[in-house]
CSV table of C-alpha atoms and ligand atoms in Angstrom, one decimal:
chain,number,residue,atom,x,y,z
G,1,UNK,CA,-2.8,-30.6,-3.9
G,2,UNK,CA,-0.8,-32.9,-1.5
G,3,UNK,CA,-0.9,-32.6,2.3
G,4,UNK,CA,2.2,-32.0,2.4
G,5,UNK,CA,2.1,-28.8,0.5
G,6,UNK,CA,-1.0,-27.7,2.6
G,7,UNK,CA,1.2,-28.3,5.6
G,8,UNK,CA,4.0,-26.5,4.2
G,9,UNK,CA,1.6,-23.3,3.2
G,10,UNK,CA,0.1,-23.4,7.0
G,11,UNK,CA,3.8,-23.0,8.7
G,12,UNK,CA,5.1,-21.0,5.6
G,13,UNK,CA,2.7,-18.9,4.3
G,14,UNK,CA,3.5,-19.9,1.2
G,15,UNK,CA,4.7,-23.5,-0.8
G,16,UNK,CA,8.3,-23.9,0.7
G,17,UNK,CA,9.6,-25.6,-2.7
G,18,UNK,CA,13.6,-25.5,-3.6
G,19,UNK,CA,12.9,-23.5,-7.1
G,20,UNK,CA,15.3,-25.0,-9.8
G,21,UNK,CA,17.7,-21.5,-9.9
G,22,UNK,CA,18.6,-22.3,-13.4
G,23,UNK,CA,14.9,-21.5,-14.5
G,24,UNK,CA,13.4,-18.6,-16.2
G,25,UNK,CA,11.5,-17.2,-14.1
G,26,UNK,CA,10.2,-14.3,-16.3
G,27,UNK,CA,9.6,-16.8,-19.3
G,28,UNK,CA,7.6,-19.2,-16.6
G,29,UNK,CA,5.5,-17.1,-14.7
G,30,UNK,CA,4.9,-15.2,-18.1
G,31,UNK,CA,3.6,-18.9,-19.3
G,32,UNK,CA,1.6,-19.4,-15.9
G,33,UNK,CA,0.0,-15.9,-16.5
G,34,UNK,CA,-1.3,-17.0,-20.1
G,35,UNK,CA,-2.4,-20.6,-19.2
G,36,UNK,CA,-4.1,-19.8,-16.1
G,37,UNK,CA,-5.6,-16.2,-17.6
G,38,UNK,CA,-4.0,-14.7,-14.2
G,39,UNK,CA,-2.6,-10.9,-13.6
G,40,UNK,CA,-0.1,-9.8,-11.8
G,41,UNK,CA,-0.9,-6.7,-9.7
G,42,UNK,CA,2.3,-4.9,-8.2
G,43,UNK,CA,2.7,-2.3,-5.6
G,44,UNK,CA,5.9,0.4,-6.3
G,45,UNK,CA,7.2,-0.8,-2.7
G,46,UNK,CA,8.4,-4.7,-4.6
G,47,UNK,CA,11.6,-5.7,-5.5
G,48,UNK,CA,12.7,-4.4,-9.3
G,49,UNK,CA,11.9,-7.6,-11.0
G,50,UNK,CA,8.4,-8.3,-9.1
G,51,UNK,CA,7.7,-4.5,-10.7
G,52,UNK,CA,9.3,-5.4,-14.0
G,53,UNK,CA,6.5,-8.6,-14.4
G,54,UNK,CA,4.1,-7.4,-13.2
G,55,UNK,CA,0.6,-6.2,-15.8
G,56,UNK,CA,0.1,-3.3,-13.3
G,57,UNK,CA,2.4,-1.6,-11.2
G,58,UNK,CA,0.6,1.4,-8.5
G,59,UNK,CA,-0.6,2.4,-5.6
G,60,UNK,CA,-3.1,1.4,-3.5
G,61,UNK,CA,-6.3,3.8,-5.0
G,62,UNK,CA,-4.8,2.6,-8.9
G,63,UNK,CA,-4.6,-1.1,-7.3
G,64,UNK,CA,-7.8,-1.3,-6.5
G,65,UNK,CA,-9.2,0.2,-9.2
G,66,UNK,CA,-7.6,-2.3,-11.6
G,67,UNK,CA,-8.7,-5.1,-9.8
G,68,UNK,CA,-12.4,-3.3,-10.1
G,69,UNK,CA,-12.4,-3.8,-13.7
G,70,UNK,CA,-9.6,-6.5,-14.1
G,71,UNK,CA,-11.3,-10.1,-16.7
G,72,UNK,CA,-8.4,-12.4,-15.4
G,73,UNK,CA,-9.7,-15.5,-13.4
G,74,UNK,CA,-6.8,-15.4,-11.0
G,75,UNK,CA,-5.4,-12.1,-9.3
G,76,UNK,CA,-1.7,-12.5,-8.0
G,77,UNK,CA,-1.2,-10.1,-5.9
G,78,UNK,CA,2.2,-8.9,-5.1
G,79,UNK,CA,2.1,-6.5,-2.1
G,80,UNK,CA,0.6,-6.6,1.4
G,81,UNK,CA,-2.2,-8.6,3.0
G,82,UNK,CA,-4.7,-6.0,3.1
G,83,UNK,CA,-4.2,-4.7,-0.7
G,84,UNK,CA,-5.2,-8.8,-1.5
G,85,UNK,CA,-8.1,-8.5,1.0
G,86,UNK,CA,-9.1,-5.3,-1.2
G,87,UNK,CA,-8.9,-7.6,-4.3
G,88,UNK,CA,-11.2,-10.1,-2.8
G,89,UNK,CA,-13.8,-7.9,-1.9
G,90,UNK,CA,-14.1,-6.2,-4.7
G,91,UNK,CA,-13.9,-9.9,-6.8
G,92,UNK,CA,-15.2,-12.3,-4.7
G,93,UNK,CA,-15.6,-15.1,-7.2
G,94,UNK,CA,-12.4,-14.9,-8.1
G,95,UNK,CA,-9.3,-16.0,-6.9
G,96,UNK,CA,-6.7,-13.8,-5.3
G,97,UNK,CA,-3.6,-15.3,-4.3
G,98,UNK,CA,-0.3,-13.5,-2.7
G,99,UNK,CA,3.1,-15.0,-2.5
G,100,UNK,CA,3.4,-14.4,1.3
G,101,UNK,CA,0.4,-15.2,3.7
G,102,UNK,CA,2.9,-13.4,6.2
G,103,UNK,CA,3.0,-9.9,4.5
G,104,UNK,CA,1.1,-8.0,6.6
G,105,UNK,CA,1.4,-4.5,7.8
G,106,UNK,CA,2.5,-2.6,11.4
G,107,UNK,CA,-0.3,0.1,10.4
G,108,UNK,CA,-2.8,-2.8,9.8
G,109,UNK,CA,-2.1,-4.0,12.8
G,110,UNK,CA,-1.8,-1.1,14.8
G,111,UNK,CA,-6.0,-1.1,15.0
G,112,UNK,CA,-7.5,-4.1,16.3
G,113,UNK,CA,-11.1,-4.4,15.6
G,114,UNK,CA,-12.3,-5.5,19.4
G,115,UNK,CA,-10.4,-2.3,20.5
G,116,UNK,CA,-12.0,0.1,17.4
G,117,UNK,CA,-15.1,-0.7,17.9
G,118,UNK,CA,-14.8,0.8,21.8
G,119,UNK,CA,-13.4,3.6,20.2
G,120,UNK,CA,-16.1,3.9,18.0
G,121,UNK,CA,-18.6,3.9,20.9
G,122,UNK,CA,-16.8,6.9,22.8
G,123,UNK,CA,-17.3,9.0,19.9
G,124,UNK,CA,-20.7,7.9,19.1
G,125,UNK,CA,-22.2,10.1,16.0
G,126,UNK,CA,-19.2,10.3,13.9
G,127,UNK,CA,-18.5,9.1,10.2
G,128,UNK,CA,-15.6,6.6,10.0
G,129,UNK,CA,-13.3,7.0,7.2
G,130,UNK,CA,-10.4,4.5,7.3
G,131,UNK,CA,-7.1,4.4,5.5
G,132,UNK,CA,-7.2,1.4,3.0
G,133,UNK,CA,-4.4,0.0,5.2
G,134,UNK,CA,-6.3,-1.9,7.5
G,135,UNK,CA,-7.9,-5.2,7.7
G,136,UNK,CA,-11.4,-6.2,6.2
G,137,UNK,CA,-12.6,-6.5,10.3
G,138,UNK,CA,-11.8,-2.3,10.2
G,139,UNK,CA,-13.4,-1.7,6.6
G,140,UNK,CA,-16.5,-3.3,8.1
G,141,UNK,CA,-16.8,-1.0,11.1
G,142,UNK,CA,-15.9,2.0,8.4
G,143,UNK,CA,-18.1,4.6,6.6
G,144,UNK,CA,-15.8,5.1,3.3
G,145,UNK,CA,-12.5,4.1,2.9
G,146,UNK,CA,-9.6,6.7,2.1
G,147,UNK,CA,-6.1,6.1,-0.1
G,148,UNK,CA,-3.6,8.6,0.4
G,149,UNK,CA,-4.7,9.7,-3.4
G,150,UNK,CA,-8.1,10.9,-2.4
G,151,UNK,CA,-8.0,11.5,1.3
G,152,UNK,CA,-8.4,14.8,0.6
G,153,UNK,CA,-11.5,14.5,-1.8
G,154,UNK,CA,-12.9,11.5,0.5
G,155,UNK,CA,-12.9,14.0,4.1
G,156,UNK,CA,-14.2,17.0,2.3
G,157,UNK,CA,-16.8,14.8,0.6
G,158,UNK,CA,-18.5,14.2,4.6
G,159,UNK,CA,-21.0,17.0,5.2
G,160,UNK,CA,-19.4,20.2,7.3
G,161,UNK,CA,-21.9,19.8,10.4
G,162,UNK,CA,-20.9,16.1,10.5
G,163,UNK,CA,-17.8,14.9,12.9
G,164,UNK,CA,-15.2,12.4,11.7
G,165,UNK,CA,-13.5,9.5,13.0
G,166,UNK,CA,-10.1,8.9,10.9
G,167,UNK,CA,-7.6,5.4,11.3
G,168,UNK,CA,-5.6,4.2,11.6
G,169,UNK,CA,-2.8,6.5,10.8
G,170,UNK,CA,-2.3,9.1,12.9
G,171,UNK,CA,0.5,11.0,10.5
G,172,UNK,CA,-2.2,10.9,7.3
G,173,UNK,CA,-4.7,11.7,9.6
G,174,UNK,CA,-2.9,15.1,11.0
G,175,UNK,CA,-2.0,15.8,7.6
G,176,UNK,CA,-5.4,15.7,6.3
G,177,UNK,CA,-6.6,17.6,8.6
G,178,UNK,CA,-4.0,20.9,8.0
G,179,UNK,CA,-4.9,20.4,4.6
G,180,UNK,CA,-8.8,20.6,4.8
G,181,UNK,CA,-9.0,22.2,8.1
G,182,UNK,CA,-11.5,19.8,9.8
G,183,UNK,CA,-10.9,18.7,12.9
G,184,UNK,CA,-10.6,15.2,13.0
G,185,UNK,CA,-10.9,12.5,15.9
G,186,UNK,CA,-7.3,10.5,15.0
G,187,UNK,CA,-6.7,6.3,15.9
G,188,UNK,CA,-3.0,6.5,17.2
G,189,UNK,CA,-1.5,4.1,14.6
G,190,UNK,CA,1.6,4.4,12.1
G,191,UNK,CA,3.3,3.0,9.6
G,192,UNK,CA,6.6,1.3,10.9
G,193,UNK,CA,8.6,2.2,7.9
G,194,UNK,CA,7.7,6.2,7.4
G,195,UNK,CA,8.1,6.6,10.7
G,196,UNK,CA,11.7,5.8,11.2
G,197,UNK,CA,12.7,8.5,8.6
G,198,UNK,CA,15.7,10.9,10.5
G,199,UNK,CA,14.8,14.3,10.7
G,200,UNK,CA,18.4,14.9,11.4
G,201,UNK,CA,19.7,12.9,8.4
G,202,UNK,CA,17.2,14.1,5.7
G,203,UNK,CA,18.7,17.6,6.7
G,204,UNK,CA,22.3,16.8,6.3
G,205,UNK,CA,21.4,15.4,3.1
G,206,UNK,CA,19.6,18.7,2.1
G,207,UNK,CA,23.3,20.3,2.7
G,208,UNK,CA,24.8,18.0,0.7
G,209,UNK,CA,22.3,18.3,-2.2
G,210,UNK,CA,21.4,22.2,-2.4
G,211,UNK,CA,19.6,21.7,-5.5
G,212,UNK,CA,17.3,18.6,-4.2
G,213,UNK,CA,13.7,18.8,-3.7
G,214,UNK,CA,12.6,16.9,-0.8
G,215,UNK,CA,9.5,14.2,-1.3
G,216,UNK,CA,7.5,12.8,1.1
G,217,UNK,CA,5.1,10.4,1.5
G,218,UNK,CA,2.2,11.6,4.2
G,219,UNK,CA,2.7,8.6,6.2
G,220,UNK,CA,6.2,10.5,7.5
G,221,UNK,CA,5.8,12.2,11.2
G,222,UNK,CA,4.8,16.1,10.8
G,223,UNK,CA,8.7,17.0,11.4
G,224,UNK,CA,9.6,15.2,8.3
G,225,UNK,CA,6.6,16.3,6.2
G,226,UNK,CA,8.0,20.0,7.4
G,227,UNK,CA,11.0,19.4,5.3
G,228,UNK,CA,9.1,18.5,2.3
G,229,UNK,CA,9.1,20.3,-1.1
G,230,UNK,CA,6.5,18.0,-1.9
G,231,UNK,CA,3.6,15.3,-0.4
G,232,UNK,CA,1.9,12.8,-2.0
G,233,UNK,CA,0.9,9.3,-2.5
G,234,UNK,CA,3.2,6.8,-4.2
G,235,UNK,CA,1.9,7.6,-7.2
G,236,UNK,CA,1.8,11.3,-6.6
G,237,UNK,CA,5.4,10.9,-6.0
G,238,UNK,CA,5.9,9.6,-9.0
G,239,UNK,CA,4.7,11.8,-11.0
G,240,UNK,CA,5.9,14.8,-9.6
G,241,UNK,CA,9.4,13.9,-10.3
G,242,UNK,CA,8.7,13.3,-13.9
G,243,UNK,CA,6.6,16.7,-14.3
G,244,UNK,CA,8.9,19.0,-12.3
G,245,UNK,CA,12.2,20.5,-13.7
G,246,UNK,CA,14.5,19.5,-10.8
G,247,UNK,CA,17.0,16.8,-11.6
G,248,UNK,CA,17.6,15.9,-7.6
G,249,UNK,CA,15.3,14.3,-5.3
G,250,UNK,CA,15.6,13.2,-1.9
G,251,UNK,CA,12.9,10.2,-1.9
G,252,UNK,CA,11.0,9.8,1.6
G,253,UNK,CA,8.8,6.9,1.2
G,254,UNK,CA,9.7,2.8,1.2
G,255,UNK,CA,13.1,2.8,-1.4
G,256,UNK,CA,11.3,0.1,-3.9
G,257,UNK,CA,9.6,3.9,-5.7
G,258,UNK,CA,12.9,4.6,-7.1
G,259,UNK,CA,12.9,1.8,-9.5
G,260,UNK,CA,10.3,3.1,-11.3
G,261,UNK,CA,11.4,7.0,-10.7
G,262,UNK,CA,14.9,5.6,-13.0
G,263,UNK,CA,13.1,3.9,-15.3
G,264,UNK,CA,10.9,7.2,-16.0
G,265,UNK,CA,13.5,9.6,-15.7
G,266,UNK,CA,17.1,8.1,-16.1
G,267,UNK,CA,18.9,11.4,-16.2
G,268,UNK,CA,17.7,12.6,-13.0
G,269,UNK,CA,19.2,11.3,-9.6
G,270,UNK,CA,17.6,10.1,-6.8
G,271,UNK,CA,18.4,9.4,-3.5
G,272,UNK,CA,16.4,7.2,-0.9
G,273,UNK,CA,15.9,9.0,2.4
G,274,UNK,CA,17.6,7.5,5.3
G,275,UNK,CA,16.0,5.6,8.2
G,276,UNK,CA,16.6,6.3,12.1
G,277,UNK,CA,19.3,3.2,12.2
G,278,UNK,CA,22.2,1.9,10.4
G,279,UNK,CA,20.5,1.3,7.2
G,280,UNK,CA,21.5,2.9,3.9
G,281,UNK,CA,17.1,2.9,2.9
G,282,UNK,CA,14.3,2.6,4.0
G,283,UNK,CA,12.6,-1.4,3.2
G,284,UNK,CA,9.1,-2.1,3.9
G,285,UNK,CA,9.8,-5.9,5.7
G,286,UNK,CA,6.7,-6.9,4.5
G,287,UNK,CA,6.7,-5.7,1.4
G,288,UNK,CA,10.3,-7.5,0.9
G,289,UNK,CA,8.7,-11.2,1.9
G,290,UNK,CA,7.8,-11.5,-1.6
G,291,UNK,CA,9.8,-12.7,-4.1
G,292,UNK,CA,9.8,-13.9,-7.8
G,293,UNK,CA,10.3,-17.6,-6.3
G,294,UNK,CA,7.4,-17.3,-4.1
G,295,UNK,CA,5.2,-15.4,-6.9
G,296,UNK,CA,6.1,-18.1,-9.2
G,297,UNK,CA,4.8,-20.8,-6.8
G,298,UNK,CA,1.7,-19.3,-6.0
G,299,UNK,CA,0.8,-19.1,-9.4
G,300,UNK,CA,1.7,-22.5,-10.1
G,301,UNK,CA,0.0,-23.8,-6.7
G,302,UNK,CA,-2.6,-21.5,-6.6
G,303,UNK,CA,-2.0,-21.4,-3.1
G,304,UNK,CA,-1.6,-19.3,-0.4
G,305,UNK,CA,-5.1,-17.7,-1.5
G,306,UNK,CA,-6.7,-14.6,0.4
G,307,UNK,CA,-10.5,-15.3,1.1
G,308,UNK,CA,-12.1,-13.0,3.6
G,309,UNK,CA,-14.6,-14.1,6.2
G,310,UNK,CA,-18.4,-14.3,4.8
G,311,UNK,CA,-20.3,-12.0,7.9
G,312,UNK,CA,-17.5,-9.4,6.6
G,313,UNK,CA,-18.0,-9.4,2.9
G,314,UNK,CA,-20.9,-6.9,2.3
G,315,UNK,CA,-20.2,-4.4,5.4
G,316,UNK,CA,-16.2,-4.1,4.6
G,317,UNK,CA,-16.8,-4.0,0.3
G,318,UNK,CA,-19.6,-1.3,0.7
G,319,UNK,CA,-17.1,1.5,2.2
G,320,UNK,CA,-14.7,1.0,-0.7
G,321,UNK,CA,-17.2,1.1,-3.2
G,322,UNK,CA,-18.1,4.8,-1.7
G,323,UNK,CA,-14.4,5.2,-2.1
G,324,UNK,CA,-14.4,4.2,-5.6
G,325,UNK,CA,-17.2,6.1,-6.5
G,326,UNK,CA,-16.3,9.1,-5.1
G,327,UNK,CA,-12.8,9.1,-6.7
G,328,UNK,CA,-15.0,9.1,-10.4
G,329,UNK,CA,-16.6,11.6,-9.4
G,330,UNK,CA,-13.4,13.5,-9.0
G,331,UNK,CA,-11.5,12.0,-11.6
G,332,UNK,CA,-9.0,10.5,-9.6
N,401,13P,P1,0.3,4.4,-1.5
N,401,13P,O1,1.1,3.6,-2.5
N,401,13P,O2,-1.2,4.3,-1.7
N,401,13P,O3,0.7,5.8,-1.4
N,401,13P,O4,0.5,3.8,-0.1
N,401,13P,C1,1.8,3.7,0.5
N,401,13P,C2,1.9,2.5,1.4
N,401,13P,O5,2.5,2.6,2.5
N,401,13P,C3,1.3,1.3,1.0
N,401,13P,O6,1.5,0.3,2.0
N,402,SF4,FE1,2.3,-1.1,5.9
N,402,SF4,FE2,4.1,0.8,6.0
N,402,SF4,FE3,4.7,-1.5,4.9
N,402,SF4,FE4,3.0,0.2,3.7
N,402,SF4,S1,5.1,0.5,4.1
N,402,SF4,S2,2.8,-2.0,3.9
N,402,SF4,S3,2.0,1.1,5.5
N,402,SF4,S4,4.2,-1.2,7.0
């Protein structure tokens, strides 16, 4: 690897190299996949073609089980800094790169460890579950870690008598606790994306579409979640519109979902929910940093990879592993 590359992944995040646009770049990362025994693991918020190569394509509870049990030397992961962090934890002998060192996430973010741990220490006594969206640092101060697939199963799994801390989003966190009626001590962070969705919009759009179900992701402010016919993960989502009758839903989660909502039902329509500004959708920025030129680099580089600080690595993999476990048990 040349300096020059190294230099170019420290300002970049990622190999800034002029990609030939007359190349295949199915055909080459497809060869790239095979000669360097690498998978590709996608979440629903890429781009159509990042979905379309990818080996695995889910949210974050099916992400990280697949990297649990994935063979592949290198894992390429195409989605957000903390879903790669996940990856390395839970493989770390081998490499995980993403095609972005940049694509982070405002609800990762949102909790800084310094400023957690005080938190912790005025509510002394409590189990910690954390959303999955947050950095290794927060995984390390957390009891089990939570997906918006098994939040529910994770919070009722803690004993009744016991209290609970839950970050760092706020709108999962109030959720969870209408559904399971424990009262929960909330970090005030949110998800940039879900919580620009327009109240005001989404019920216009309800006029226009009488026969729509409404779908929302949890991440969504409680007045948006109130309009919902249905909640659930990405996945969740998903499903639901492939499993119920309705042929028109109103899609309130990052807009990258509906790709794989046509593909599973073509005859049905779907339309994207609308943000709180001019946009059309709603487009996670990080999310949309990577692309197949950047995915094809990193496999061909190898580089920019995700390692995760050594003092972190047992304390922030042994809450996911609860995680995982407890998701067998419910056959999640
Ligand atoms: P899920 O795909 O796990 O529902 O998470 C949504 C999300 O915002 C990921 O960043
Ligand atoms: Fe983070 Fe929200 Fe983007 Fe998901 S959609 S990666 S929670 S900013």
């Amino acid at each position: 690897m040349s300096l020059l590359i190294d230099e170019q992944i420290s300002r970049a995040g990622h190999v800034a190299e002029t990609v030939n646009p007359s190349l295949d770049l199915f055909a080459e990362i497809k060869k790239l996949k095979e000669e360097k025994n690498a998978v590709i693991l996608a979440h629903y918020y890429q781009d159509a073609d990042i979905q379309d190569i990818a080996d695995y394509i889910g949210d974050s509870l099916g992400l990280a089980q697949q990297a649990e049990k994935t063979k592949a030397d290198m894992i390429v992961f195409a989605g957000v800094h903390f879903m790669a962090e996940t990856a390395k934890l839970l493989n770390p002998s081998k490499k995980v790169v993403i095609p972005d060192l940049r694509a982070g996430c405002s609800l990762a973010d949102s909790c800084p460890p310094d400023e957690f741990r005080k938190f912790k220490e005025q509510h002394p006594n409590h189990v910690v579950i954390s959303y999955i969206n947050c950095t290794a640092a927060i995984k390390a101060q957390t009891d089990i870690i939570c997906t918006s697939s098994n939040a529910i199963q994770i919070v009722q799994s803690v004993p009744k008598d016991k209290q609970i801390i839950f970050a760092p989003d706020k709108n999962l966190g109030r959720y969870i606790i209408e559904k399971t009626g424990r009262d929960m001590v909330l970090w005030d962070g949110s998800c940039m994306v879900h919580e620009i969705f327009s109240q005001q919009k989404i019920t216009k759009l309800k006029e226009q579409y009488p026969n729509a179900q409404v779908i929302a992701h949890p991440e969504c402010e409680e007045v948006v979640l109130k309009l919902a016919d249905f909640i659930g993960s990405t996945t969740g989502l998903l499903k639901y519109t492939q499993t119920n009758s309705c042929n028109e839903f109103i899609v309130v989660t990052e807009s990258g979902i509906l790709h794989q909502m046509h593909k599973a039902s073509p005859h049905k329509l779907f339309i994207a929910a609308p943000p709180n500004n001019n946009c059309a959708c709603n487009d996670c920025p990080h999310m949309k940093l990577n692309t197949m030129e950047k995915i094809y680099l990193c496999m061909k580089y190898e580089k920019p990879e995700v390692n995760i600080a050594a003092d972190l690595m047992d304390d922030a993999l042994r809450p996911l592993k609860r995680m995982l476990e407890i998701s067998a048990l419910h056959g999640l």
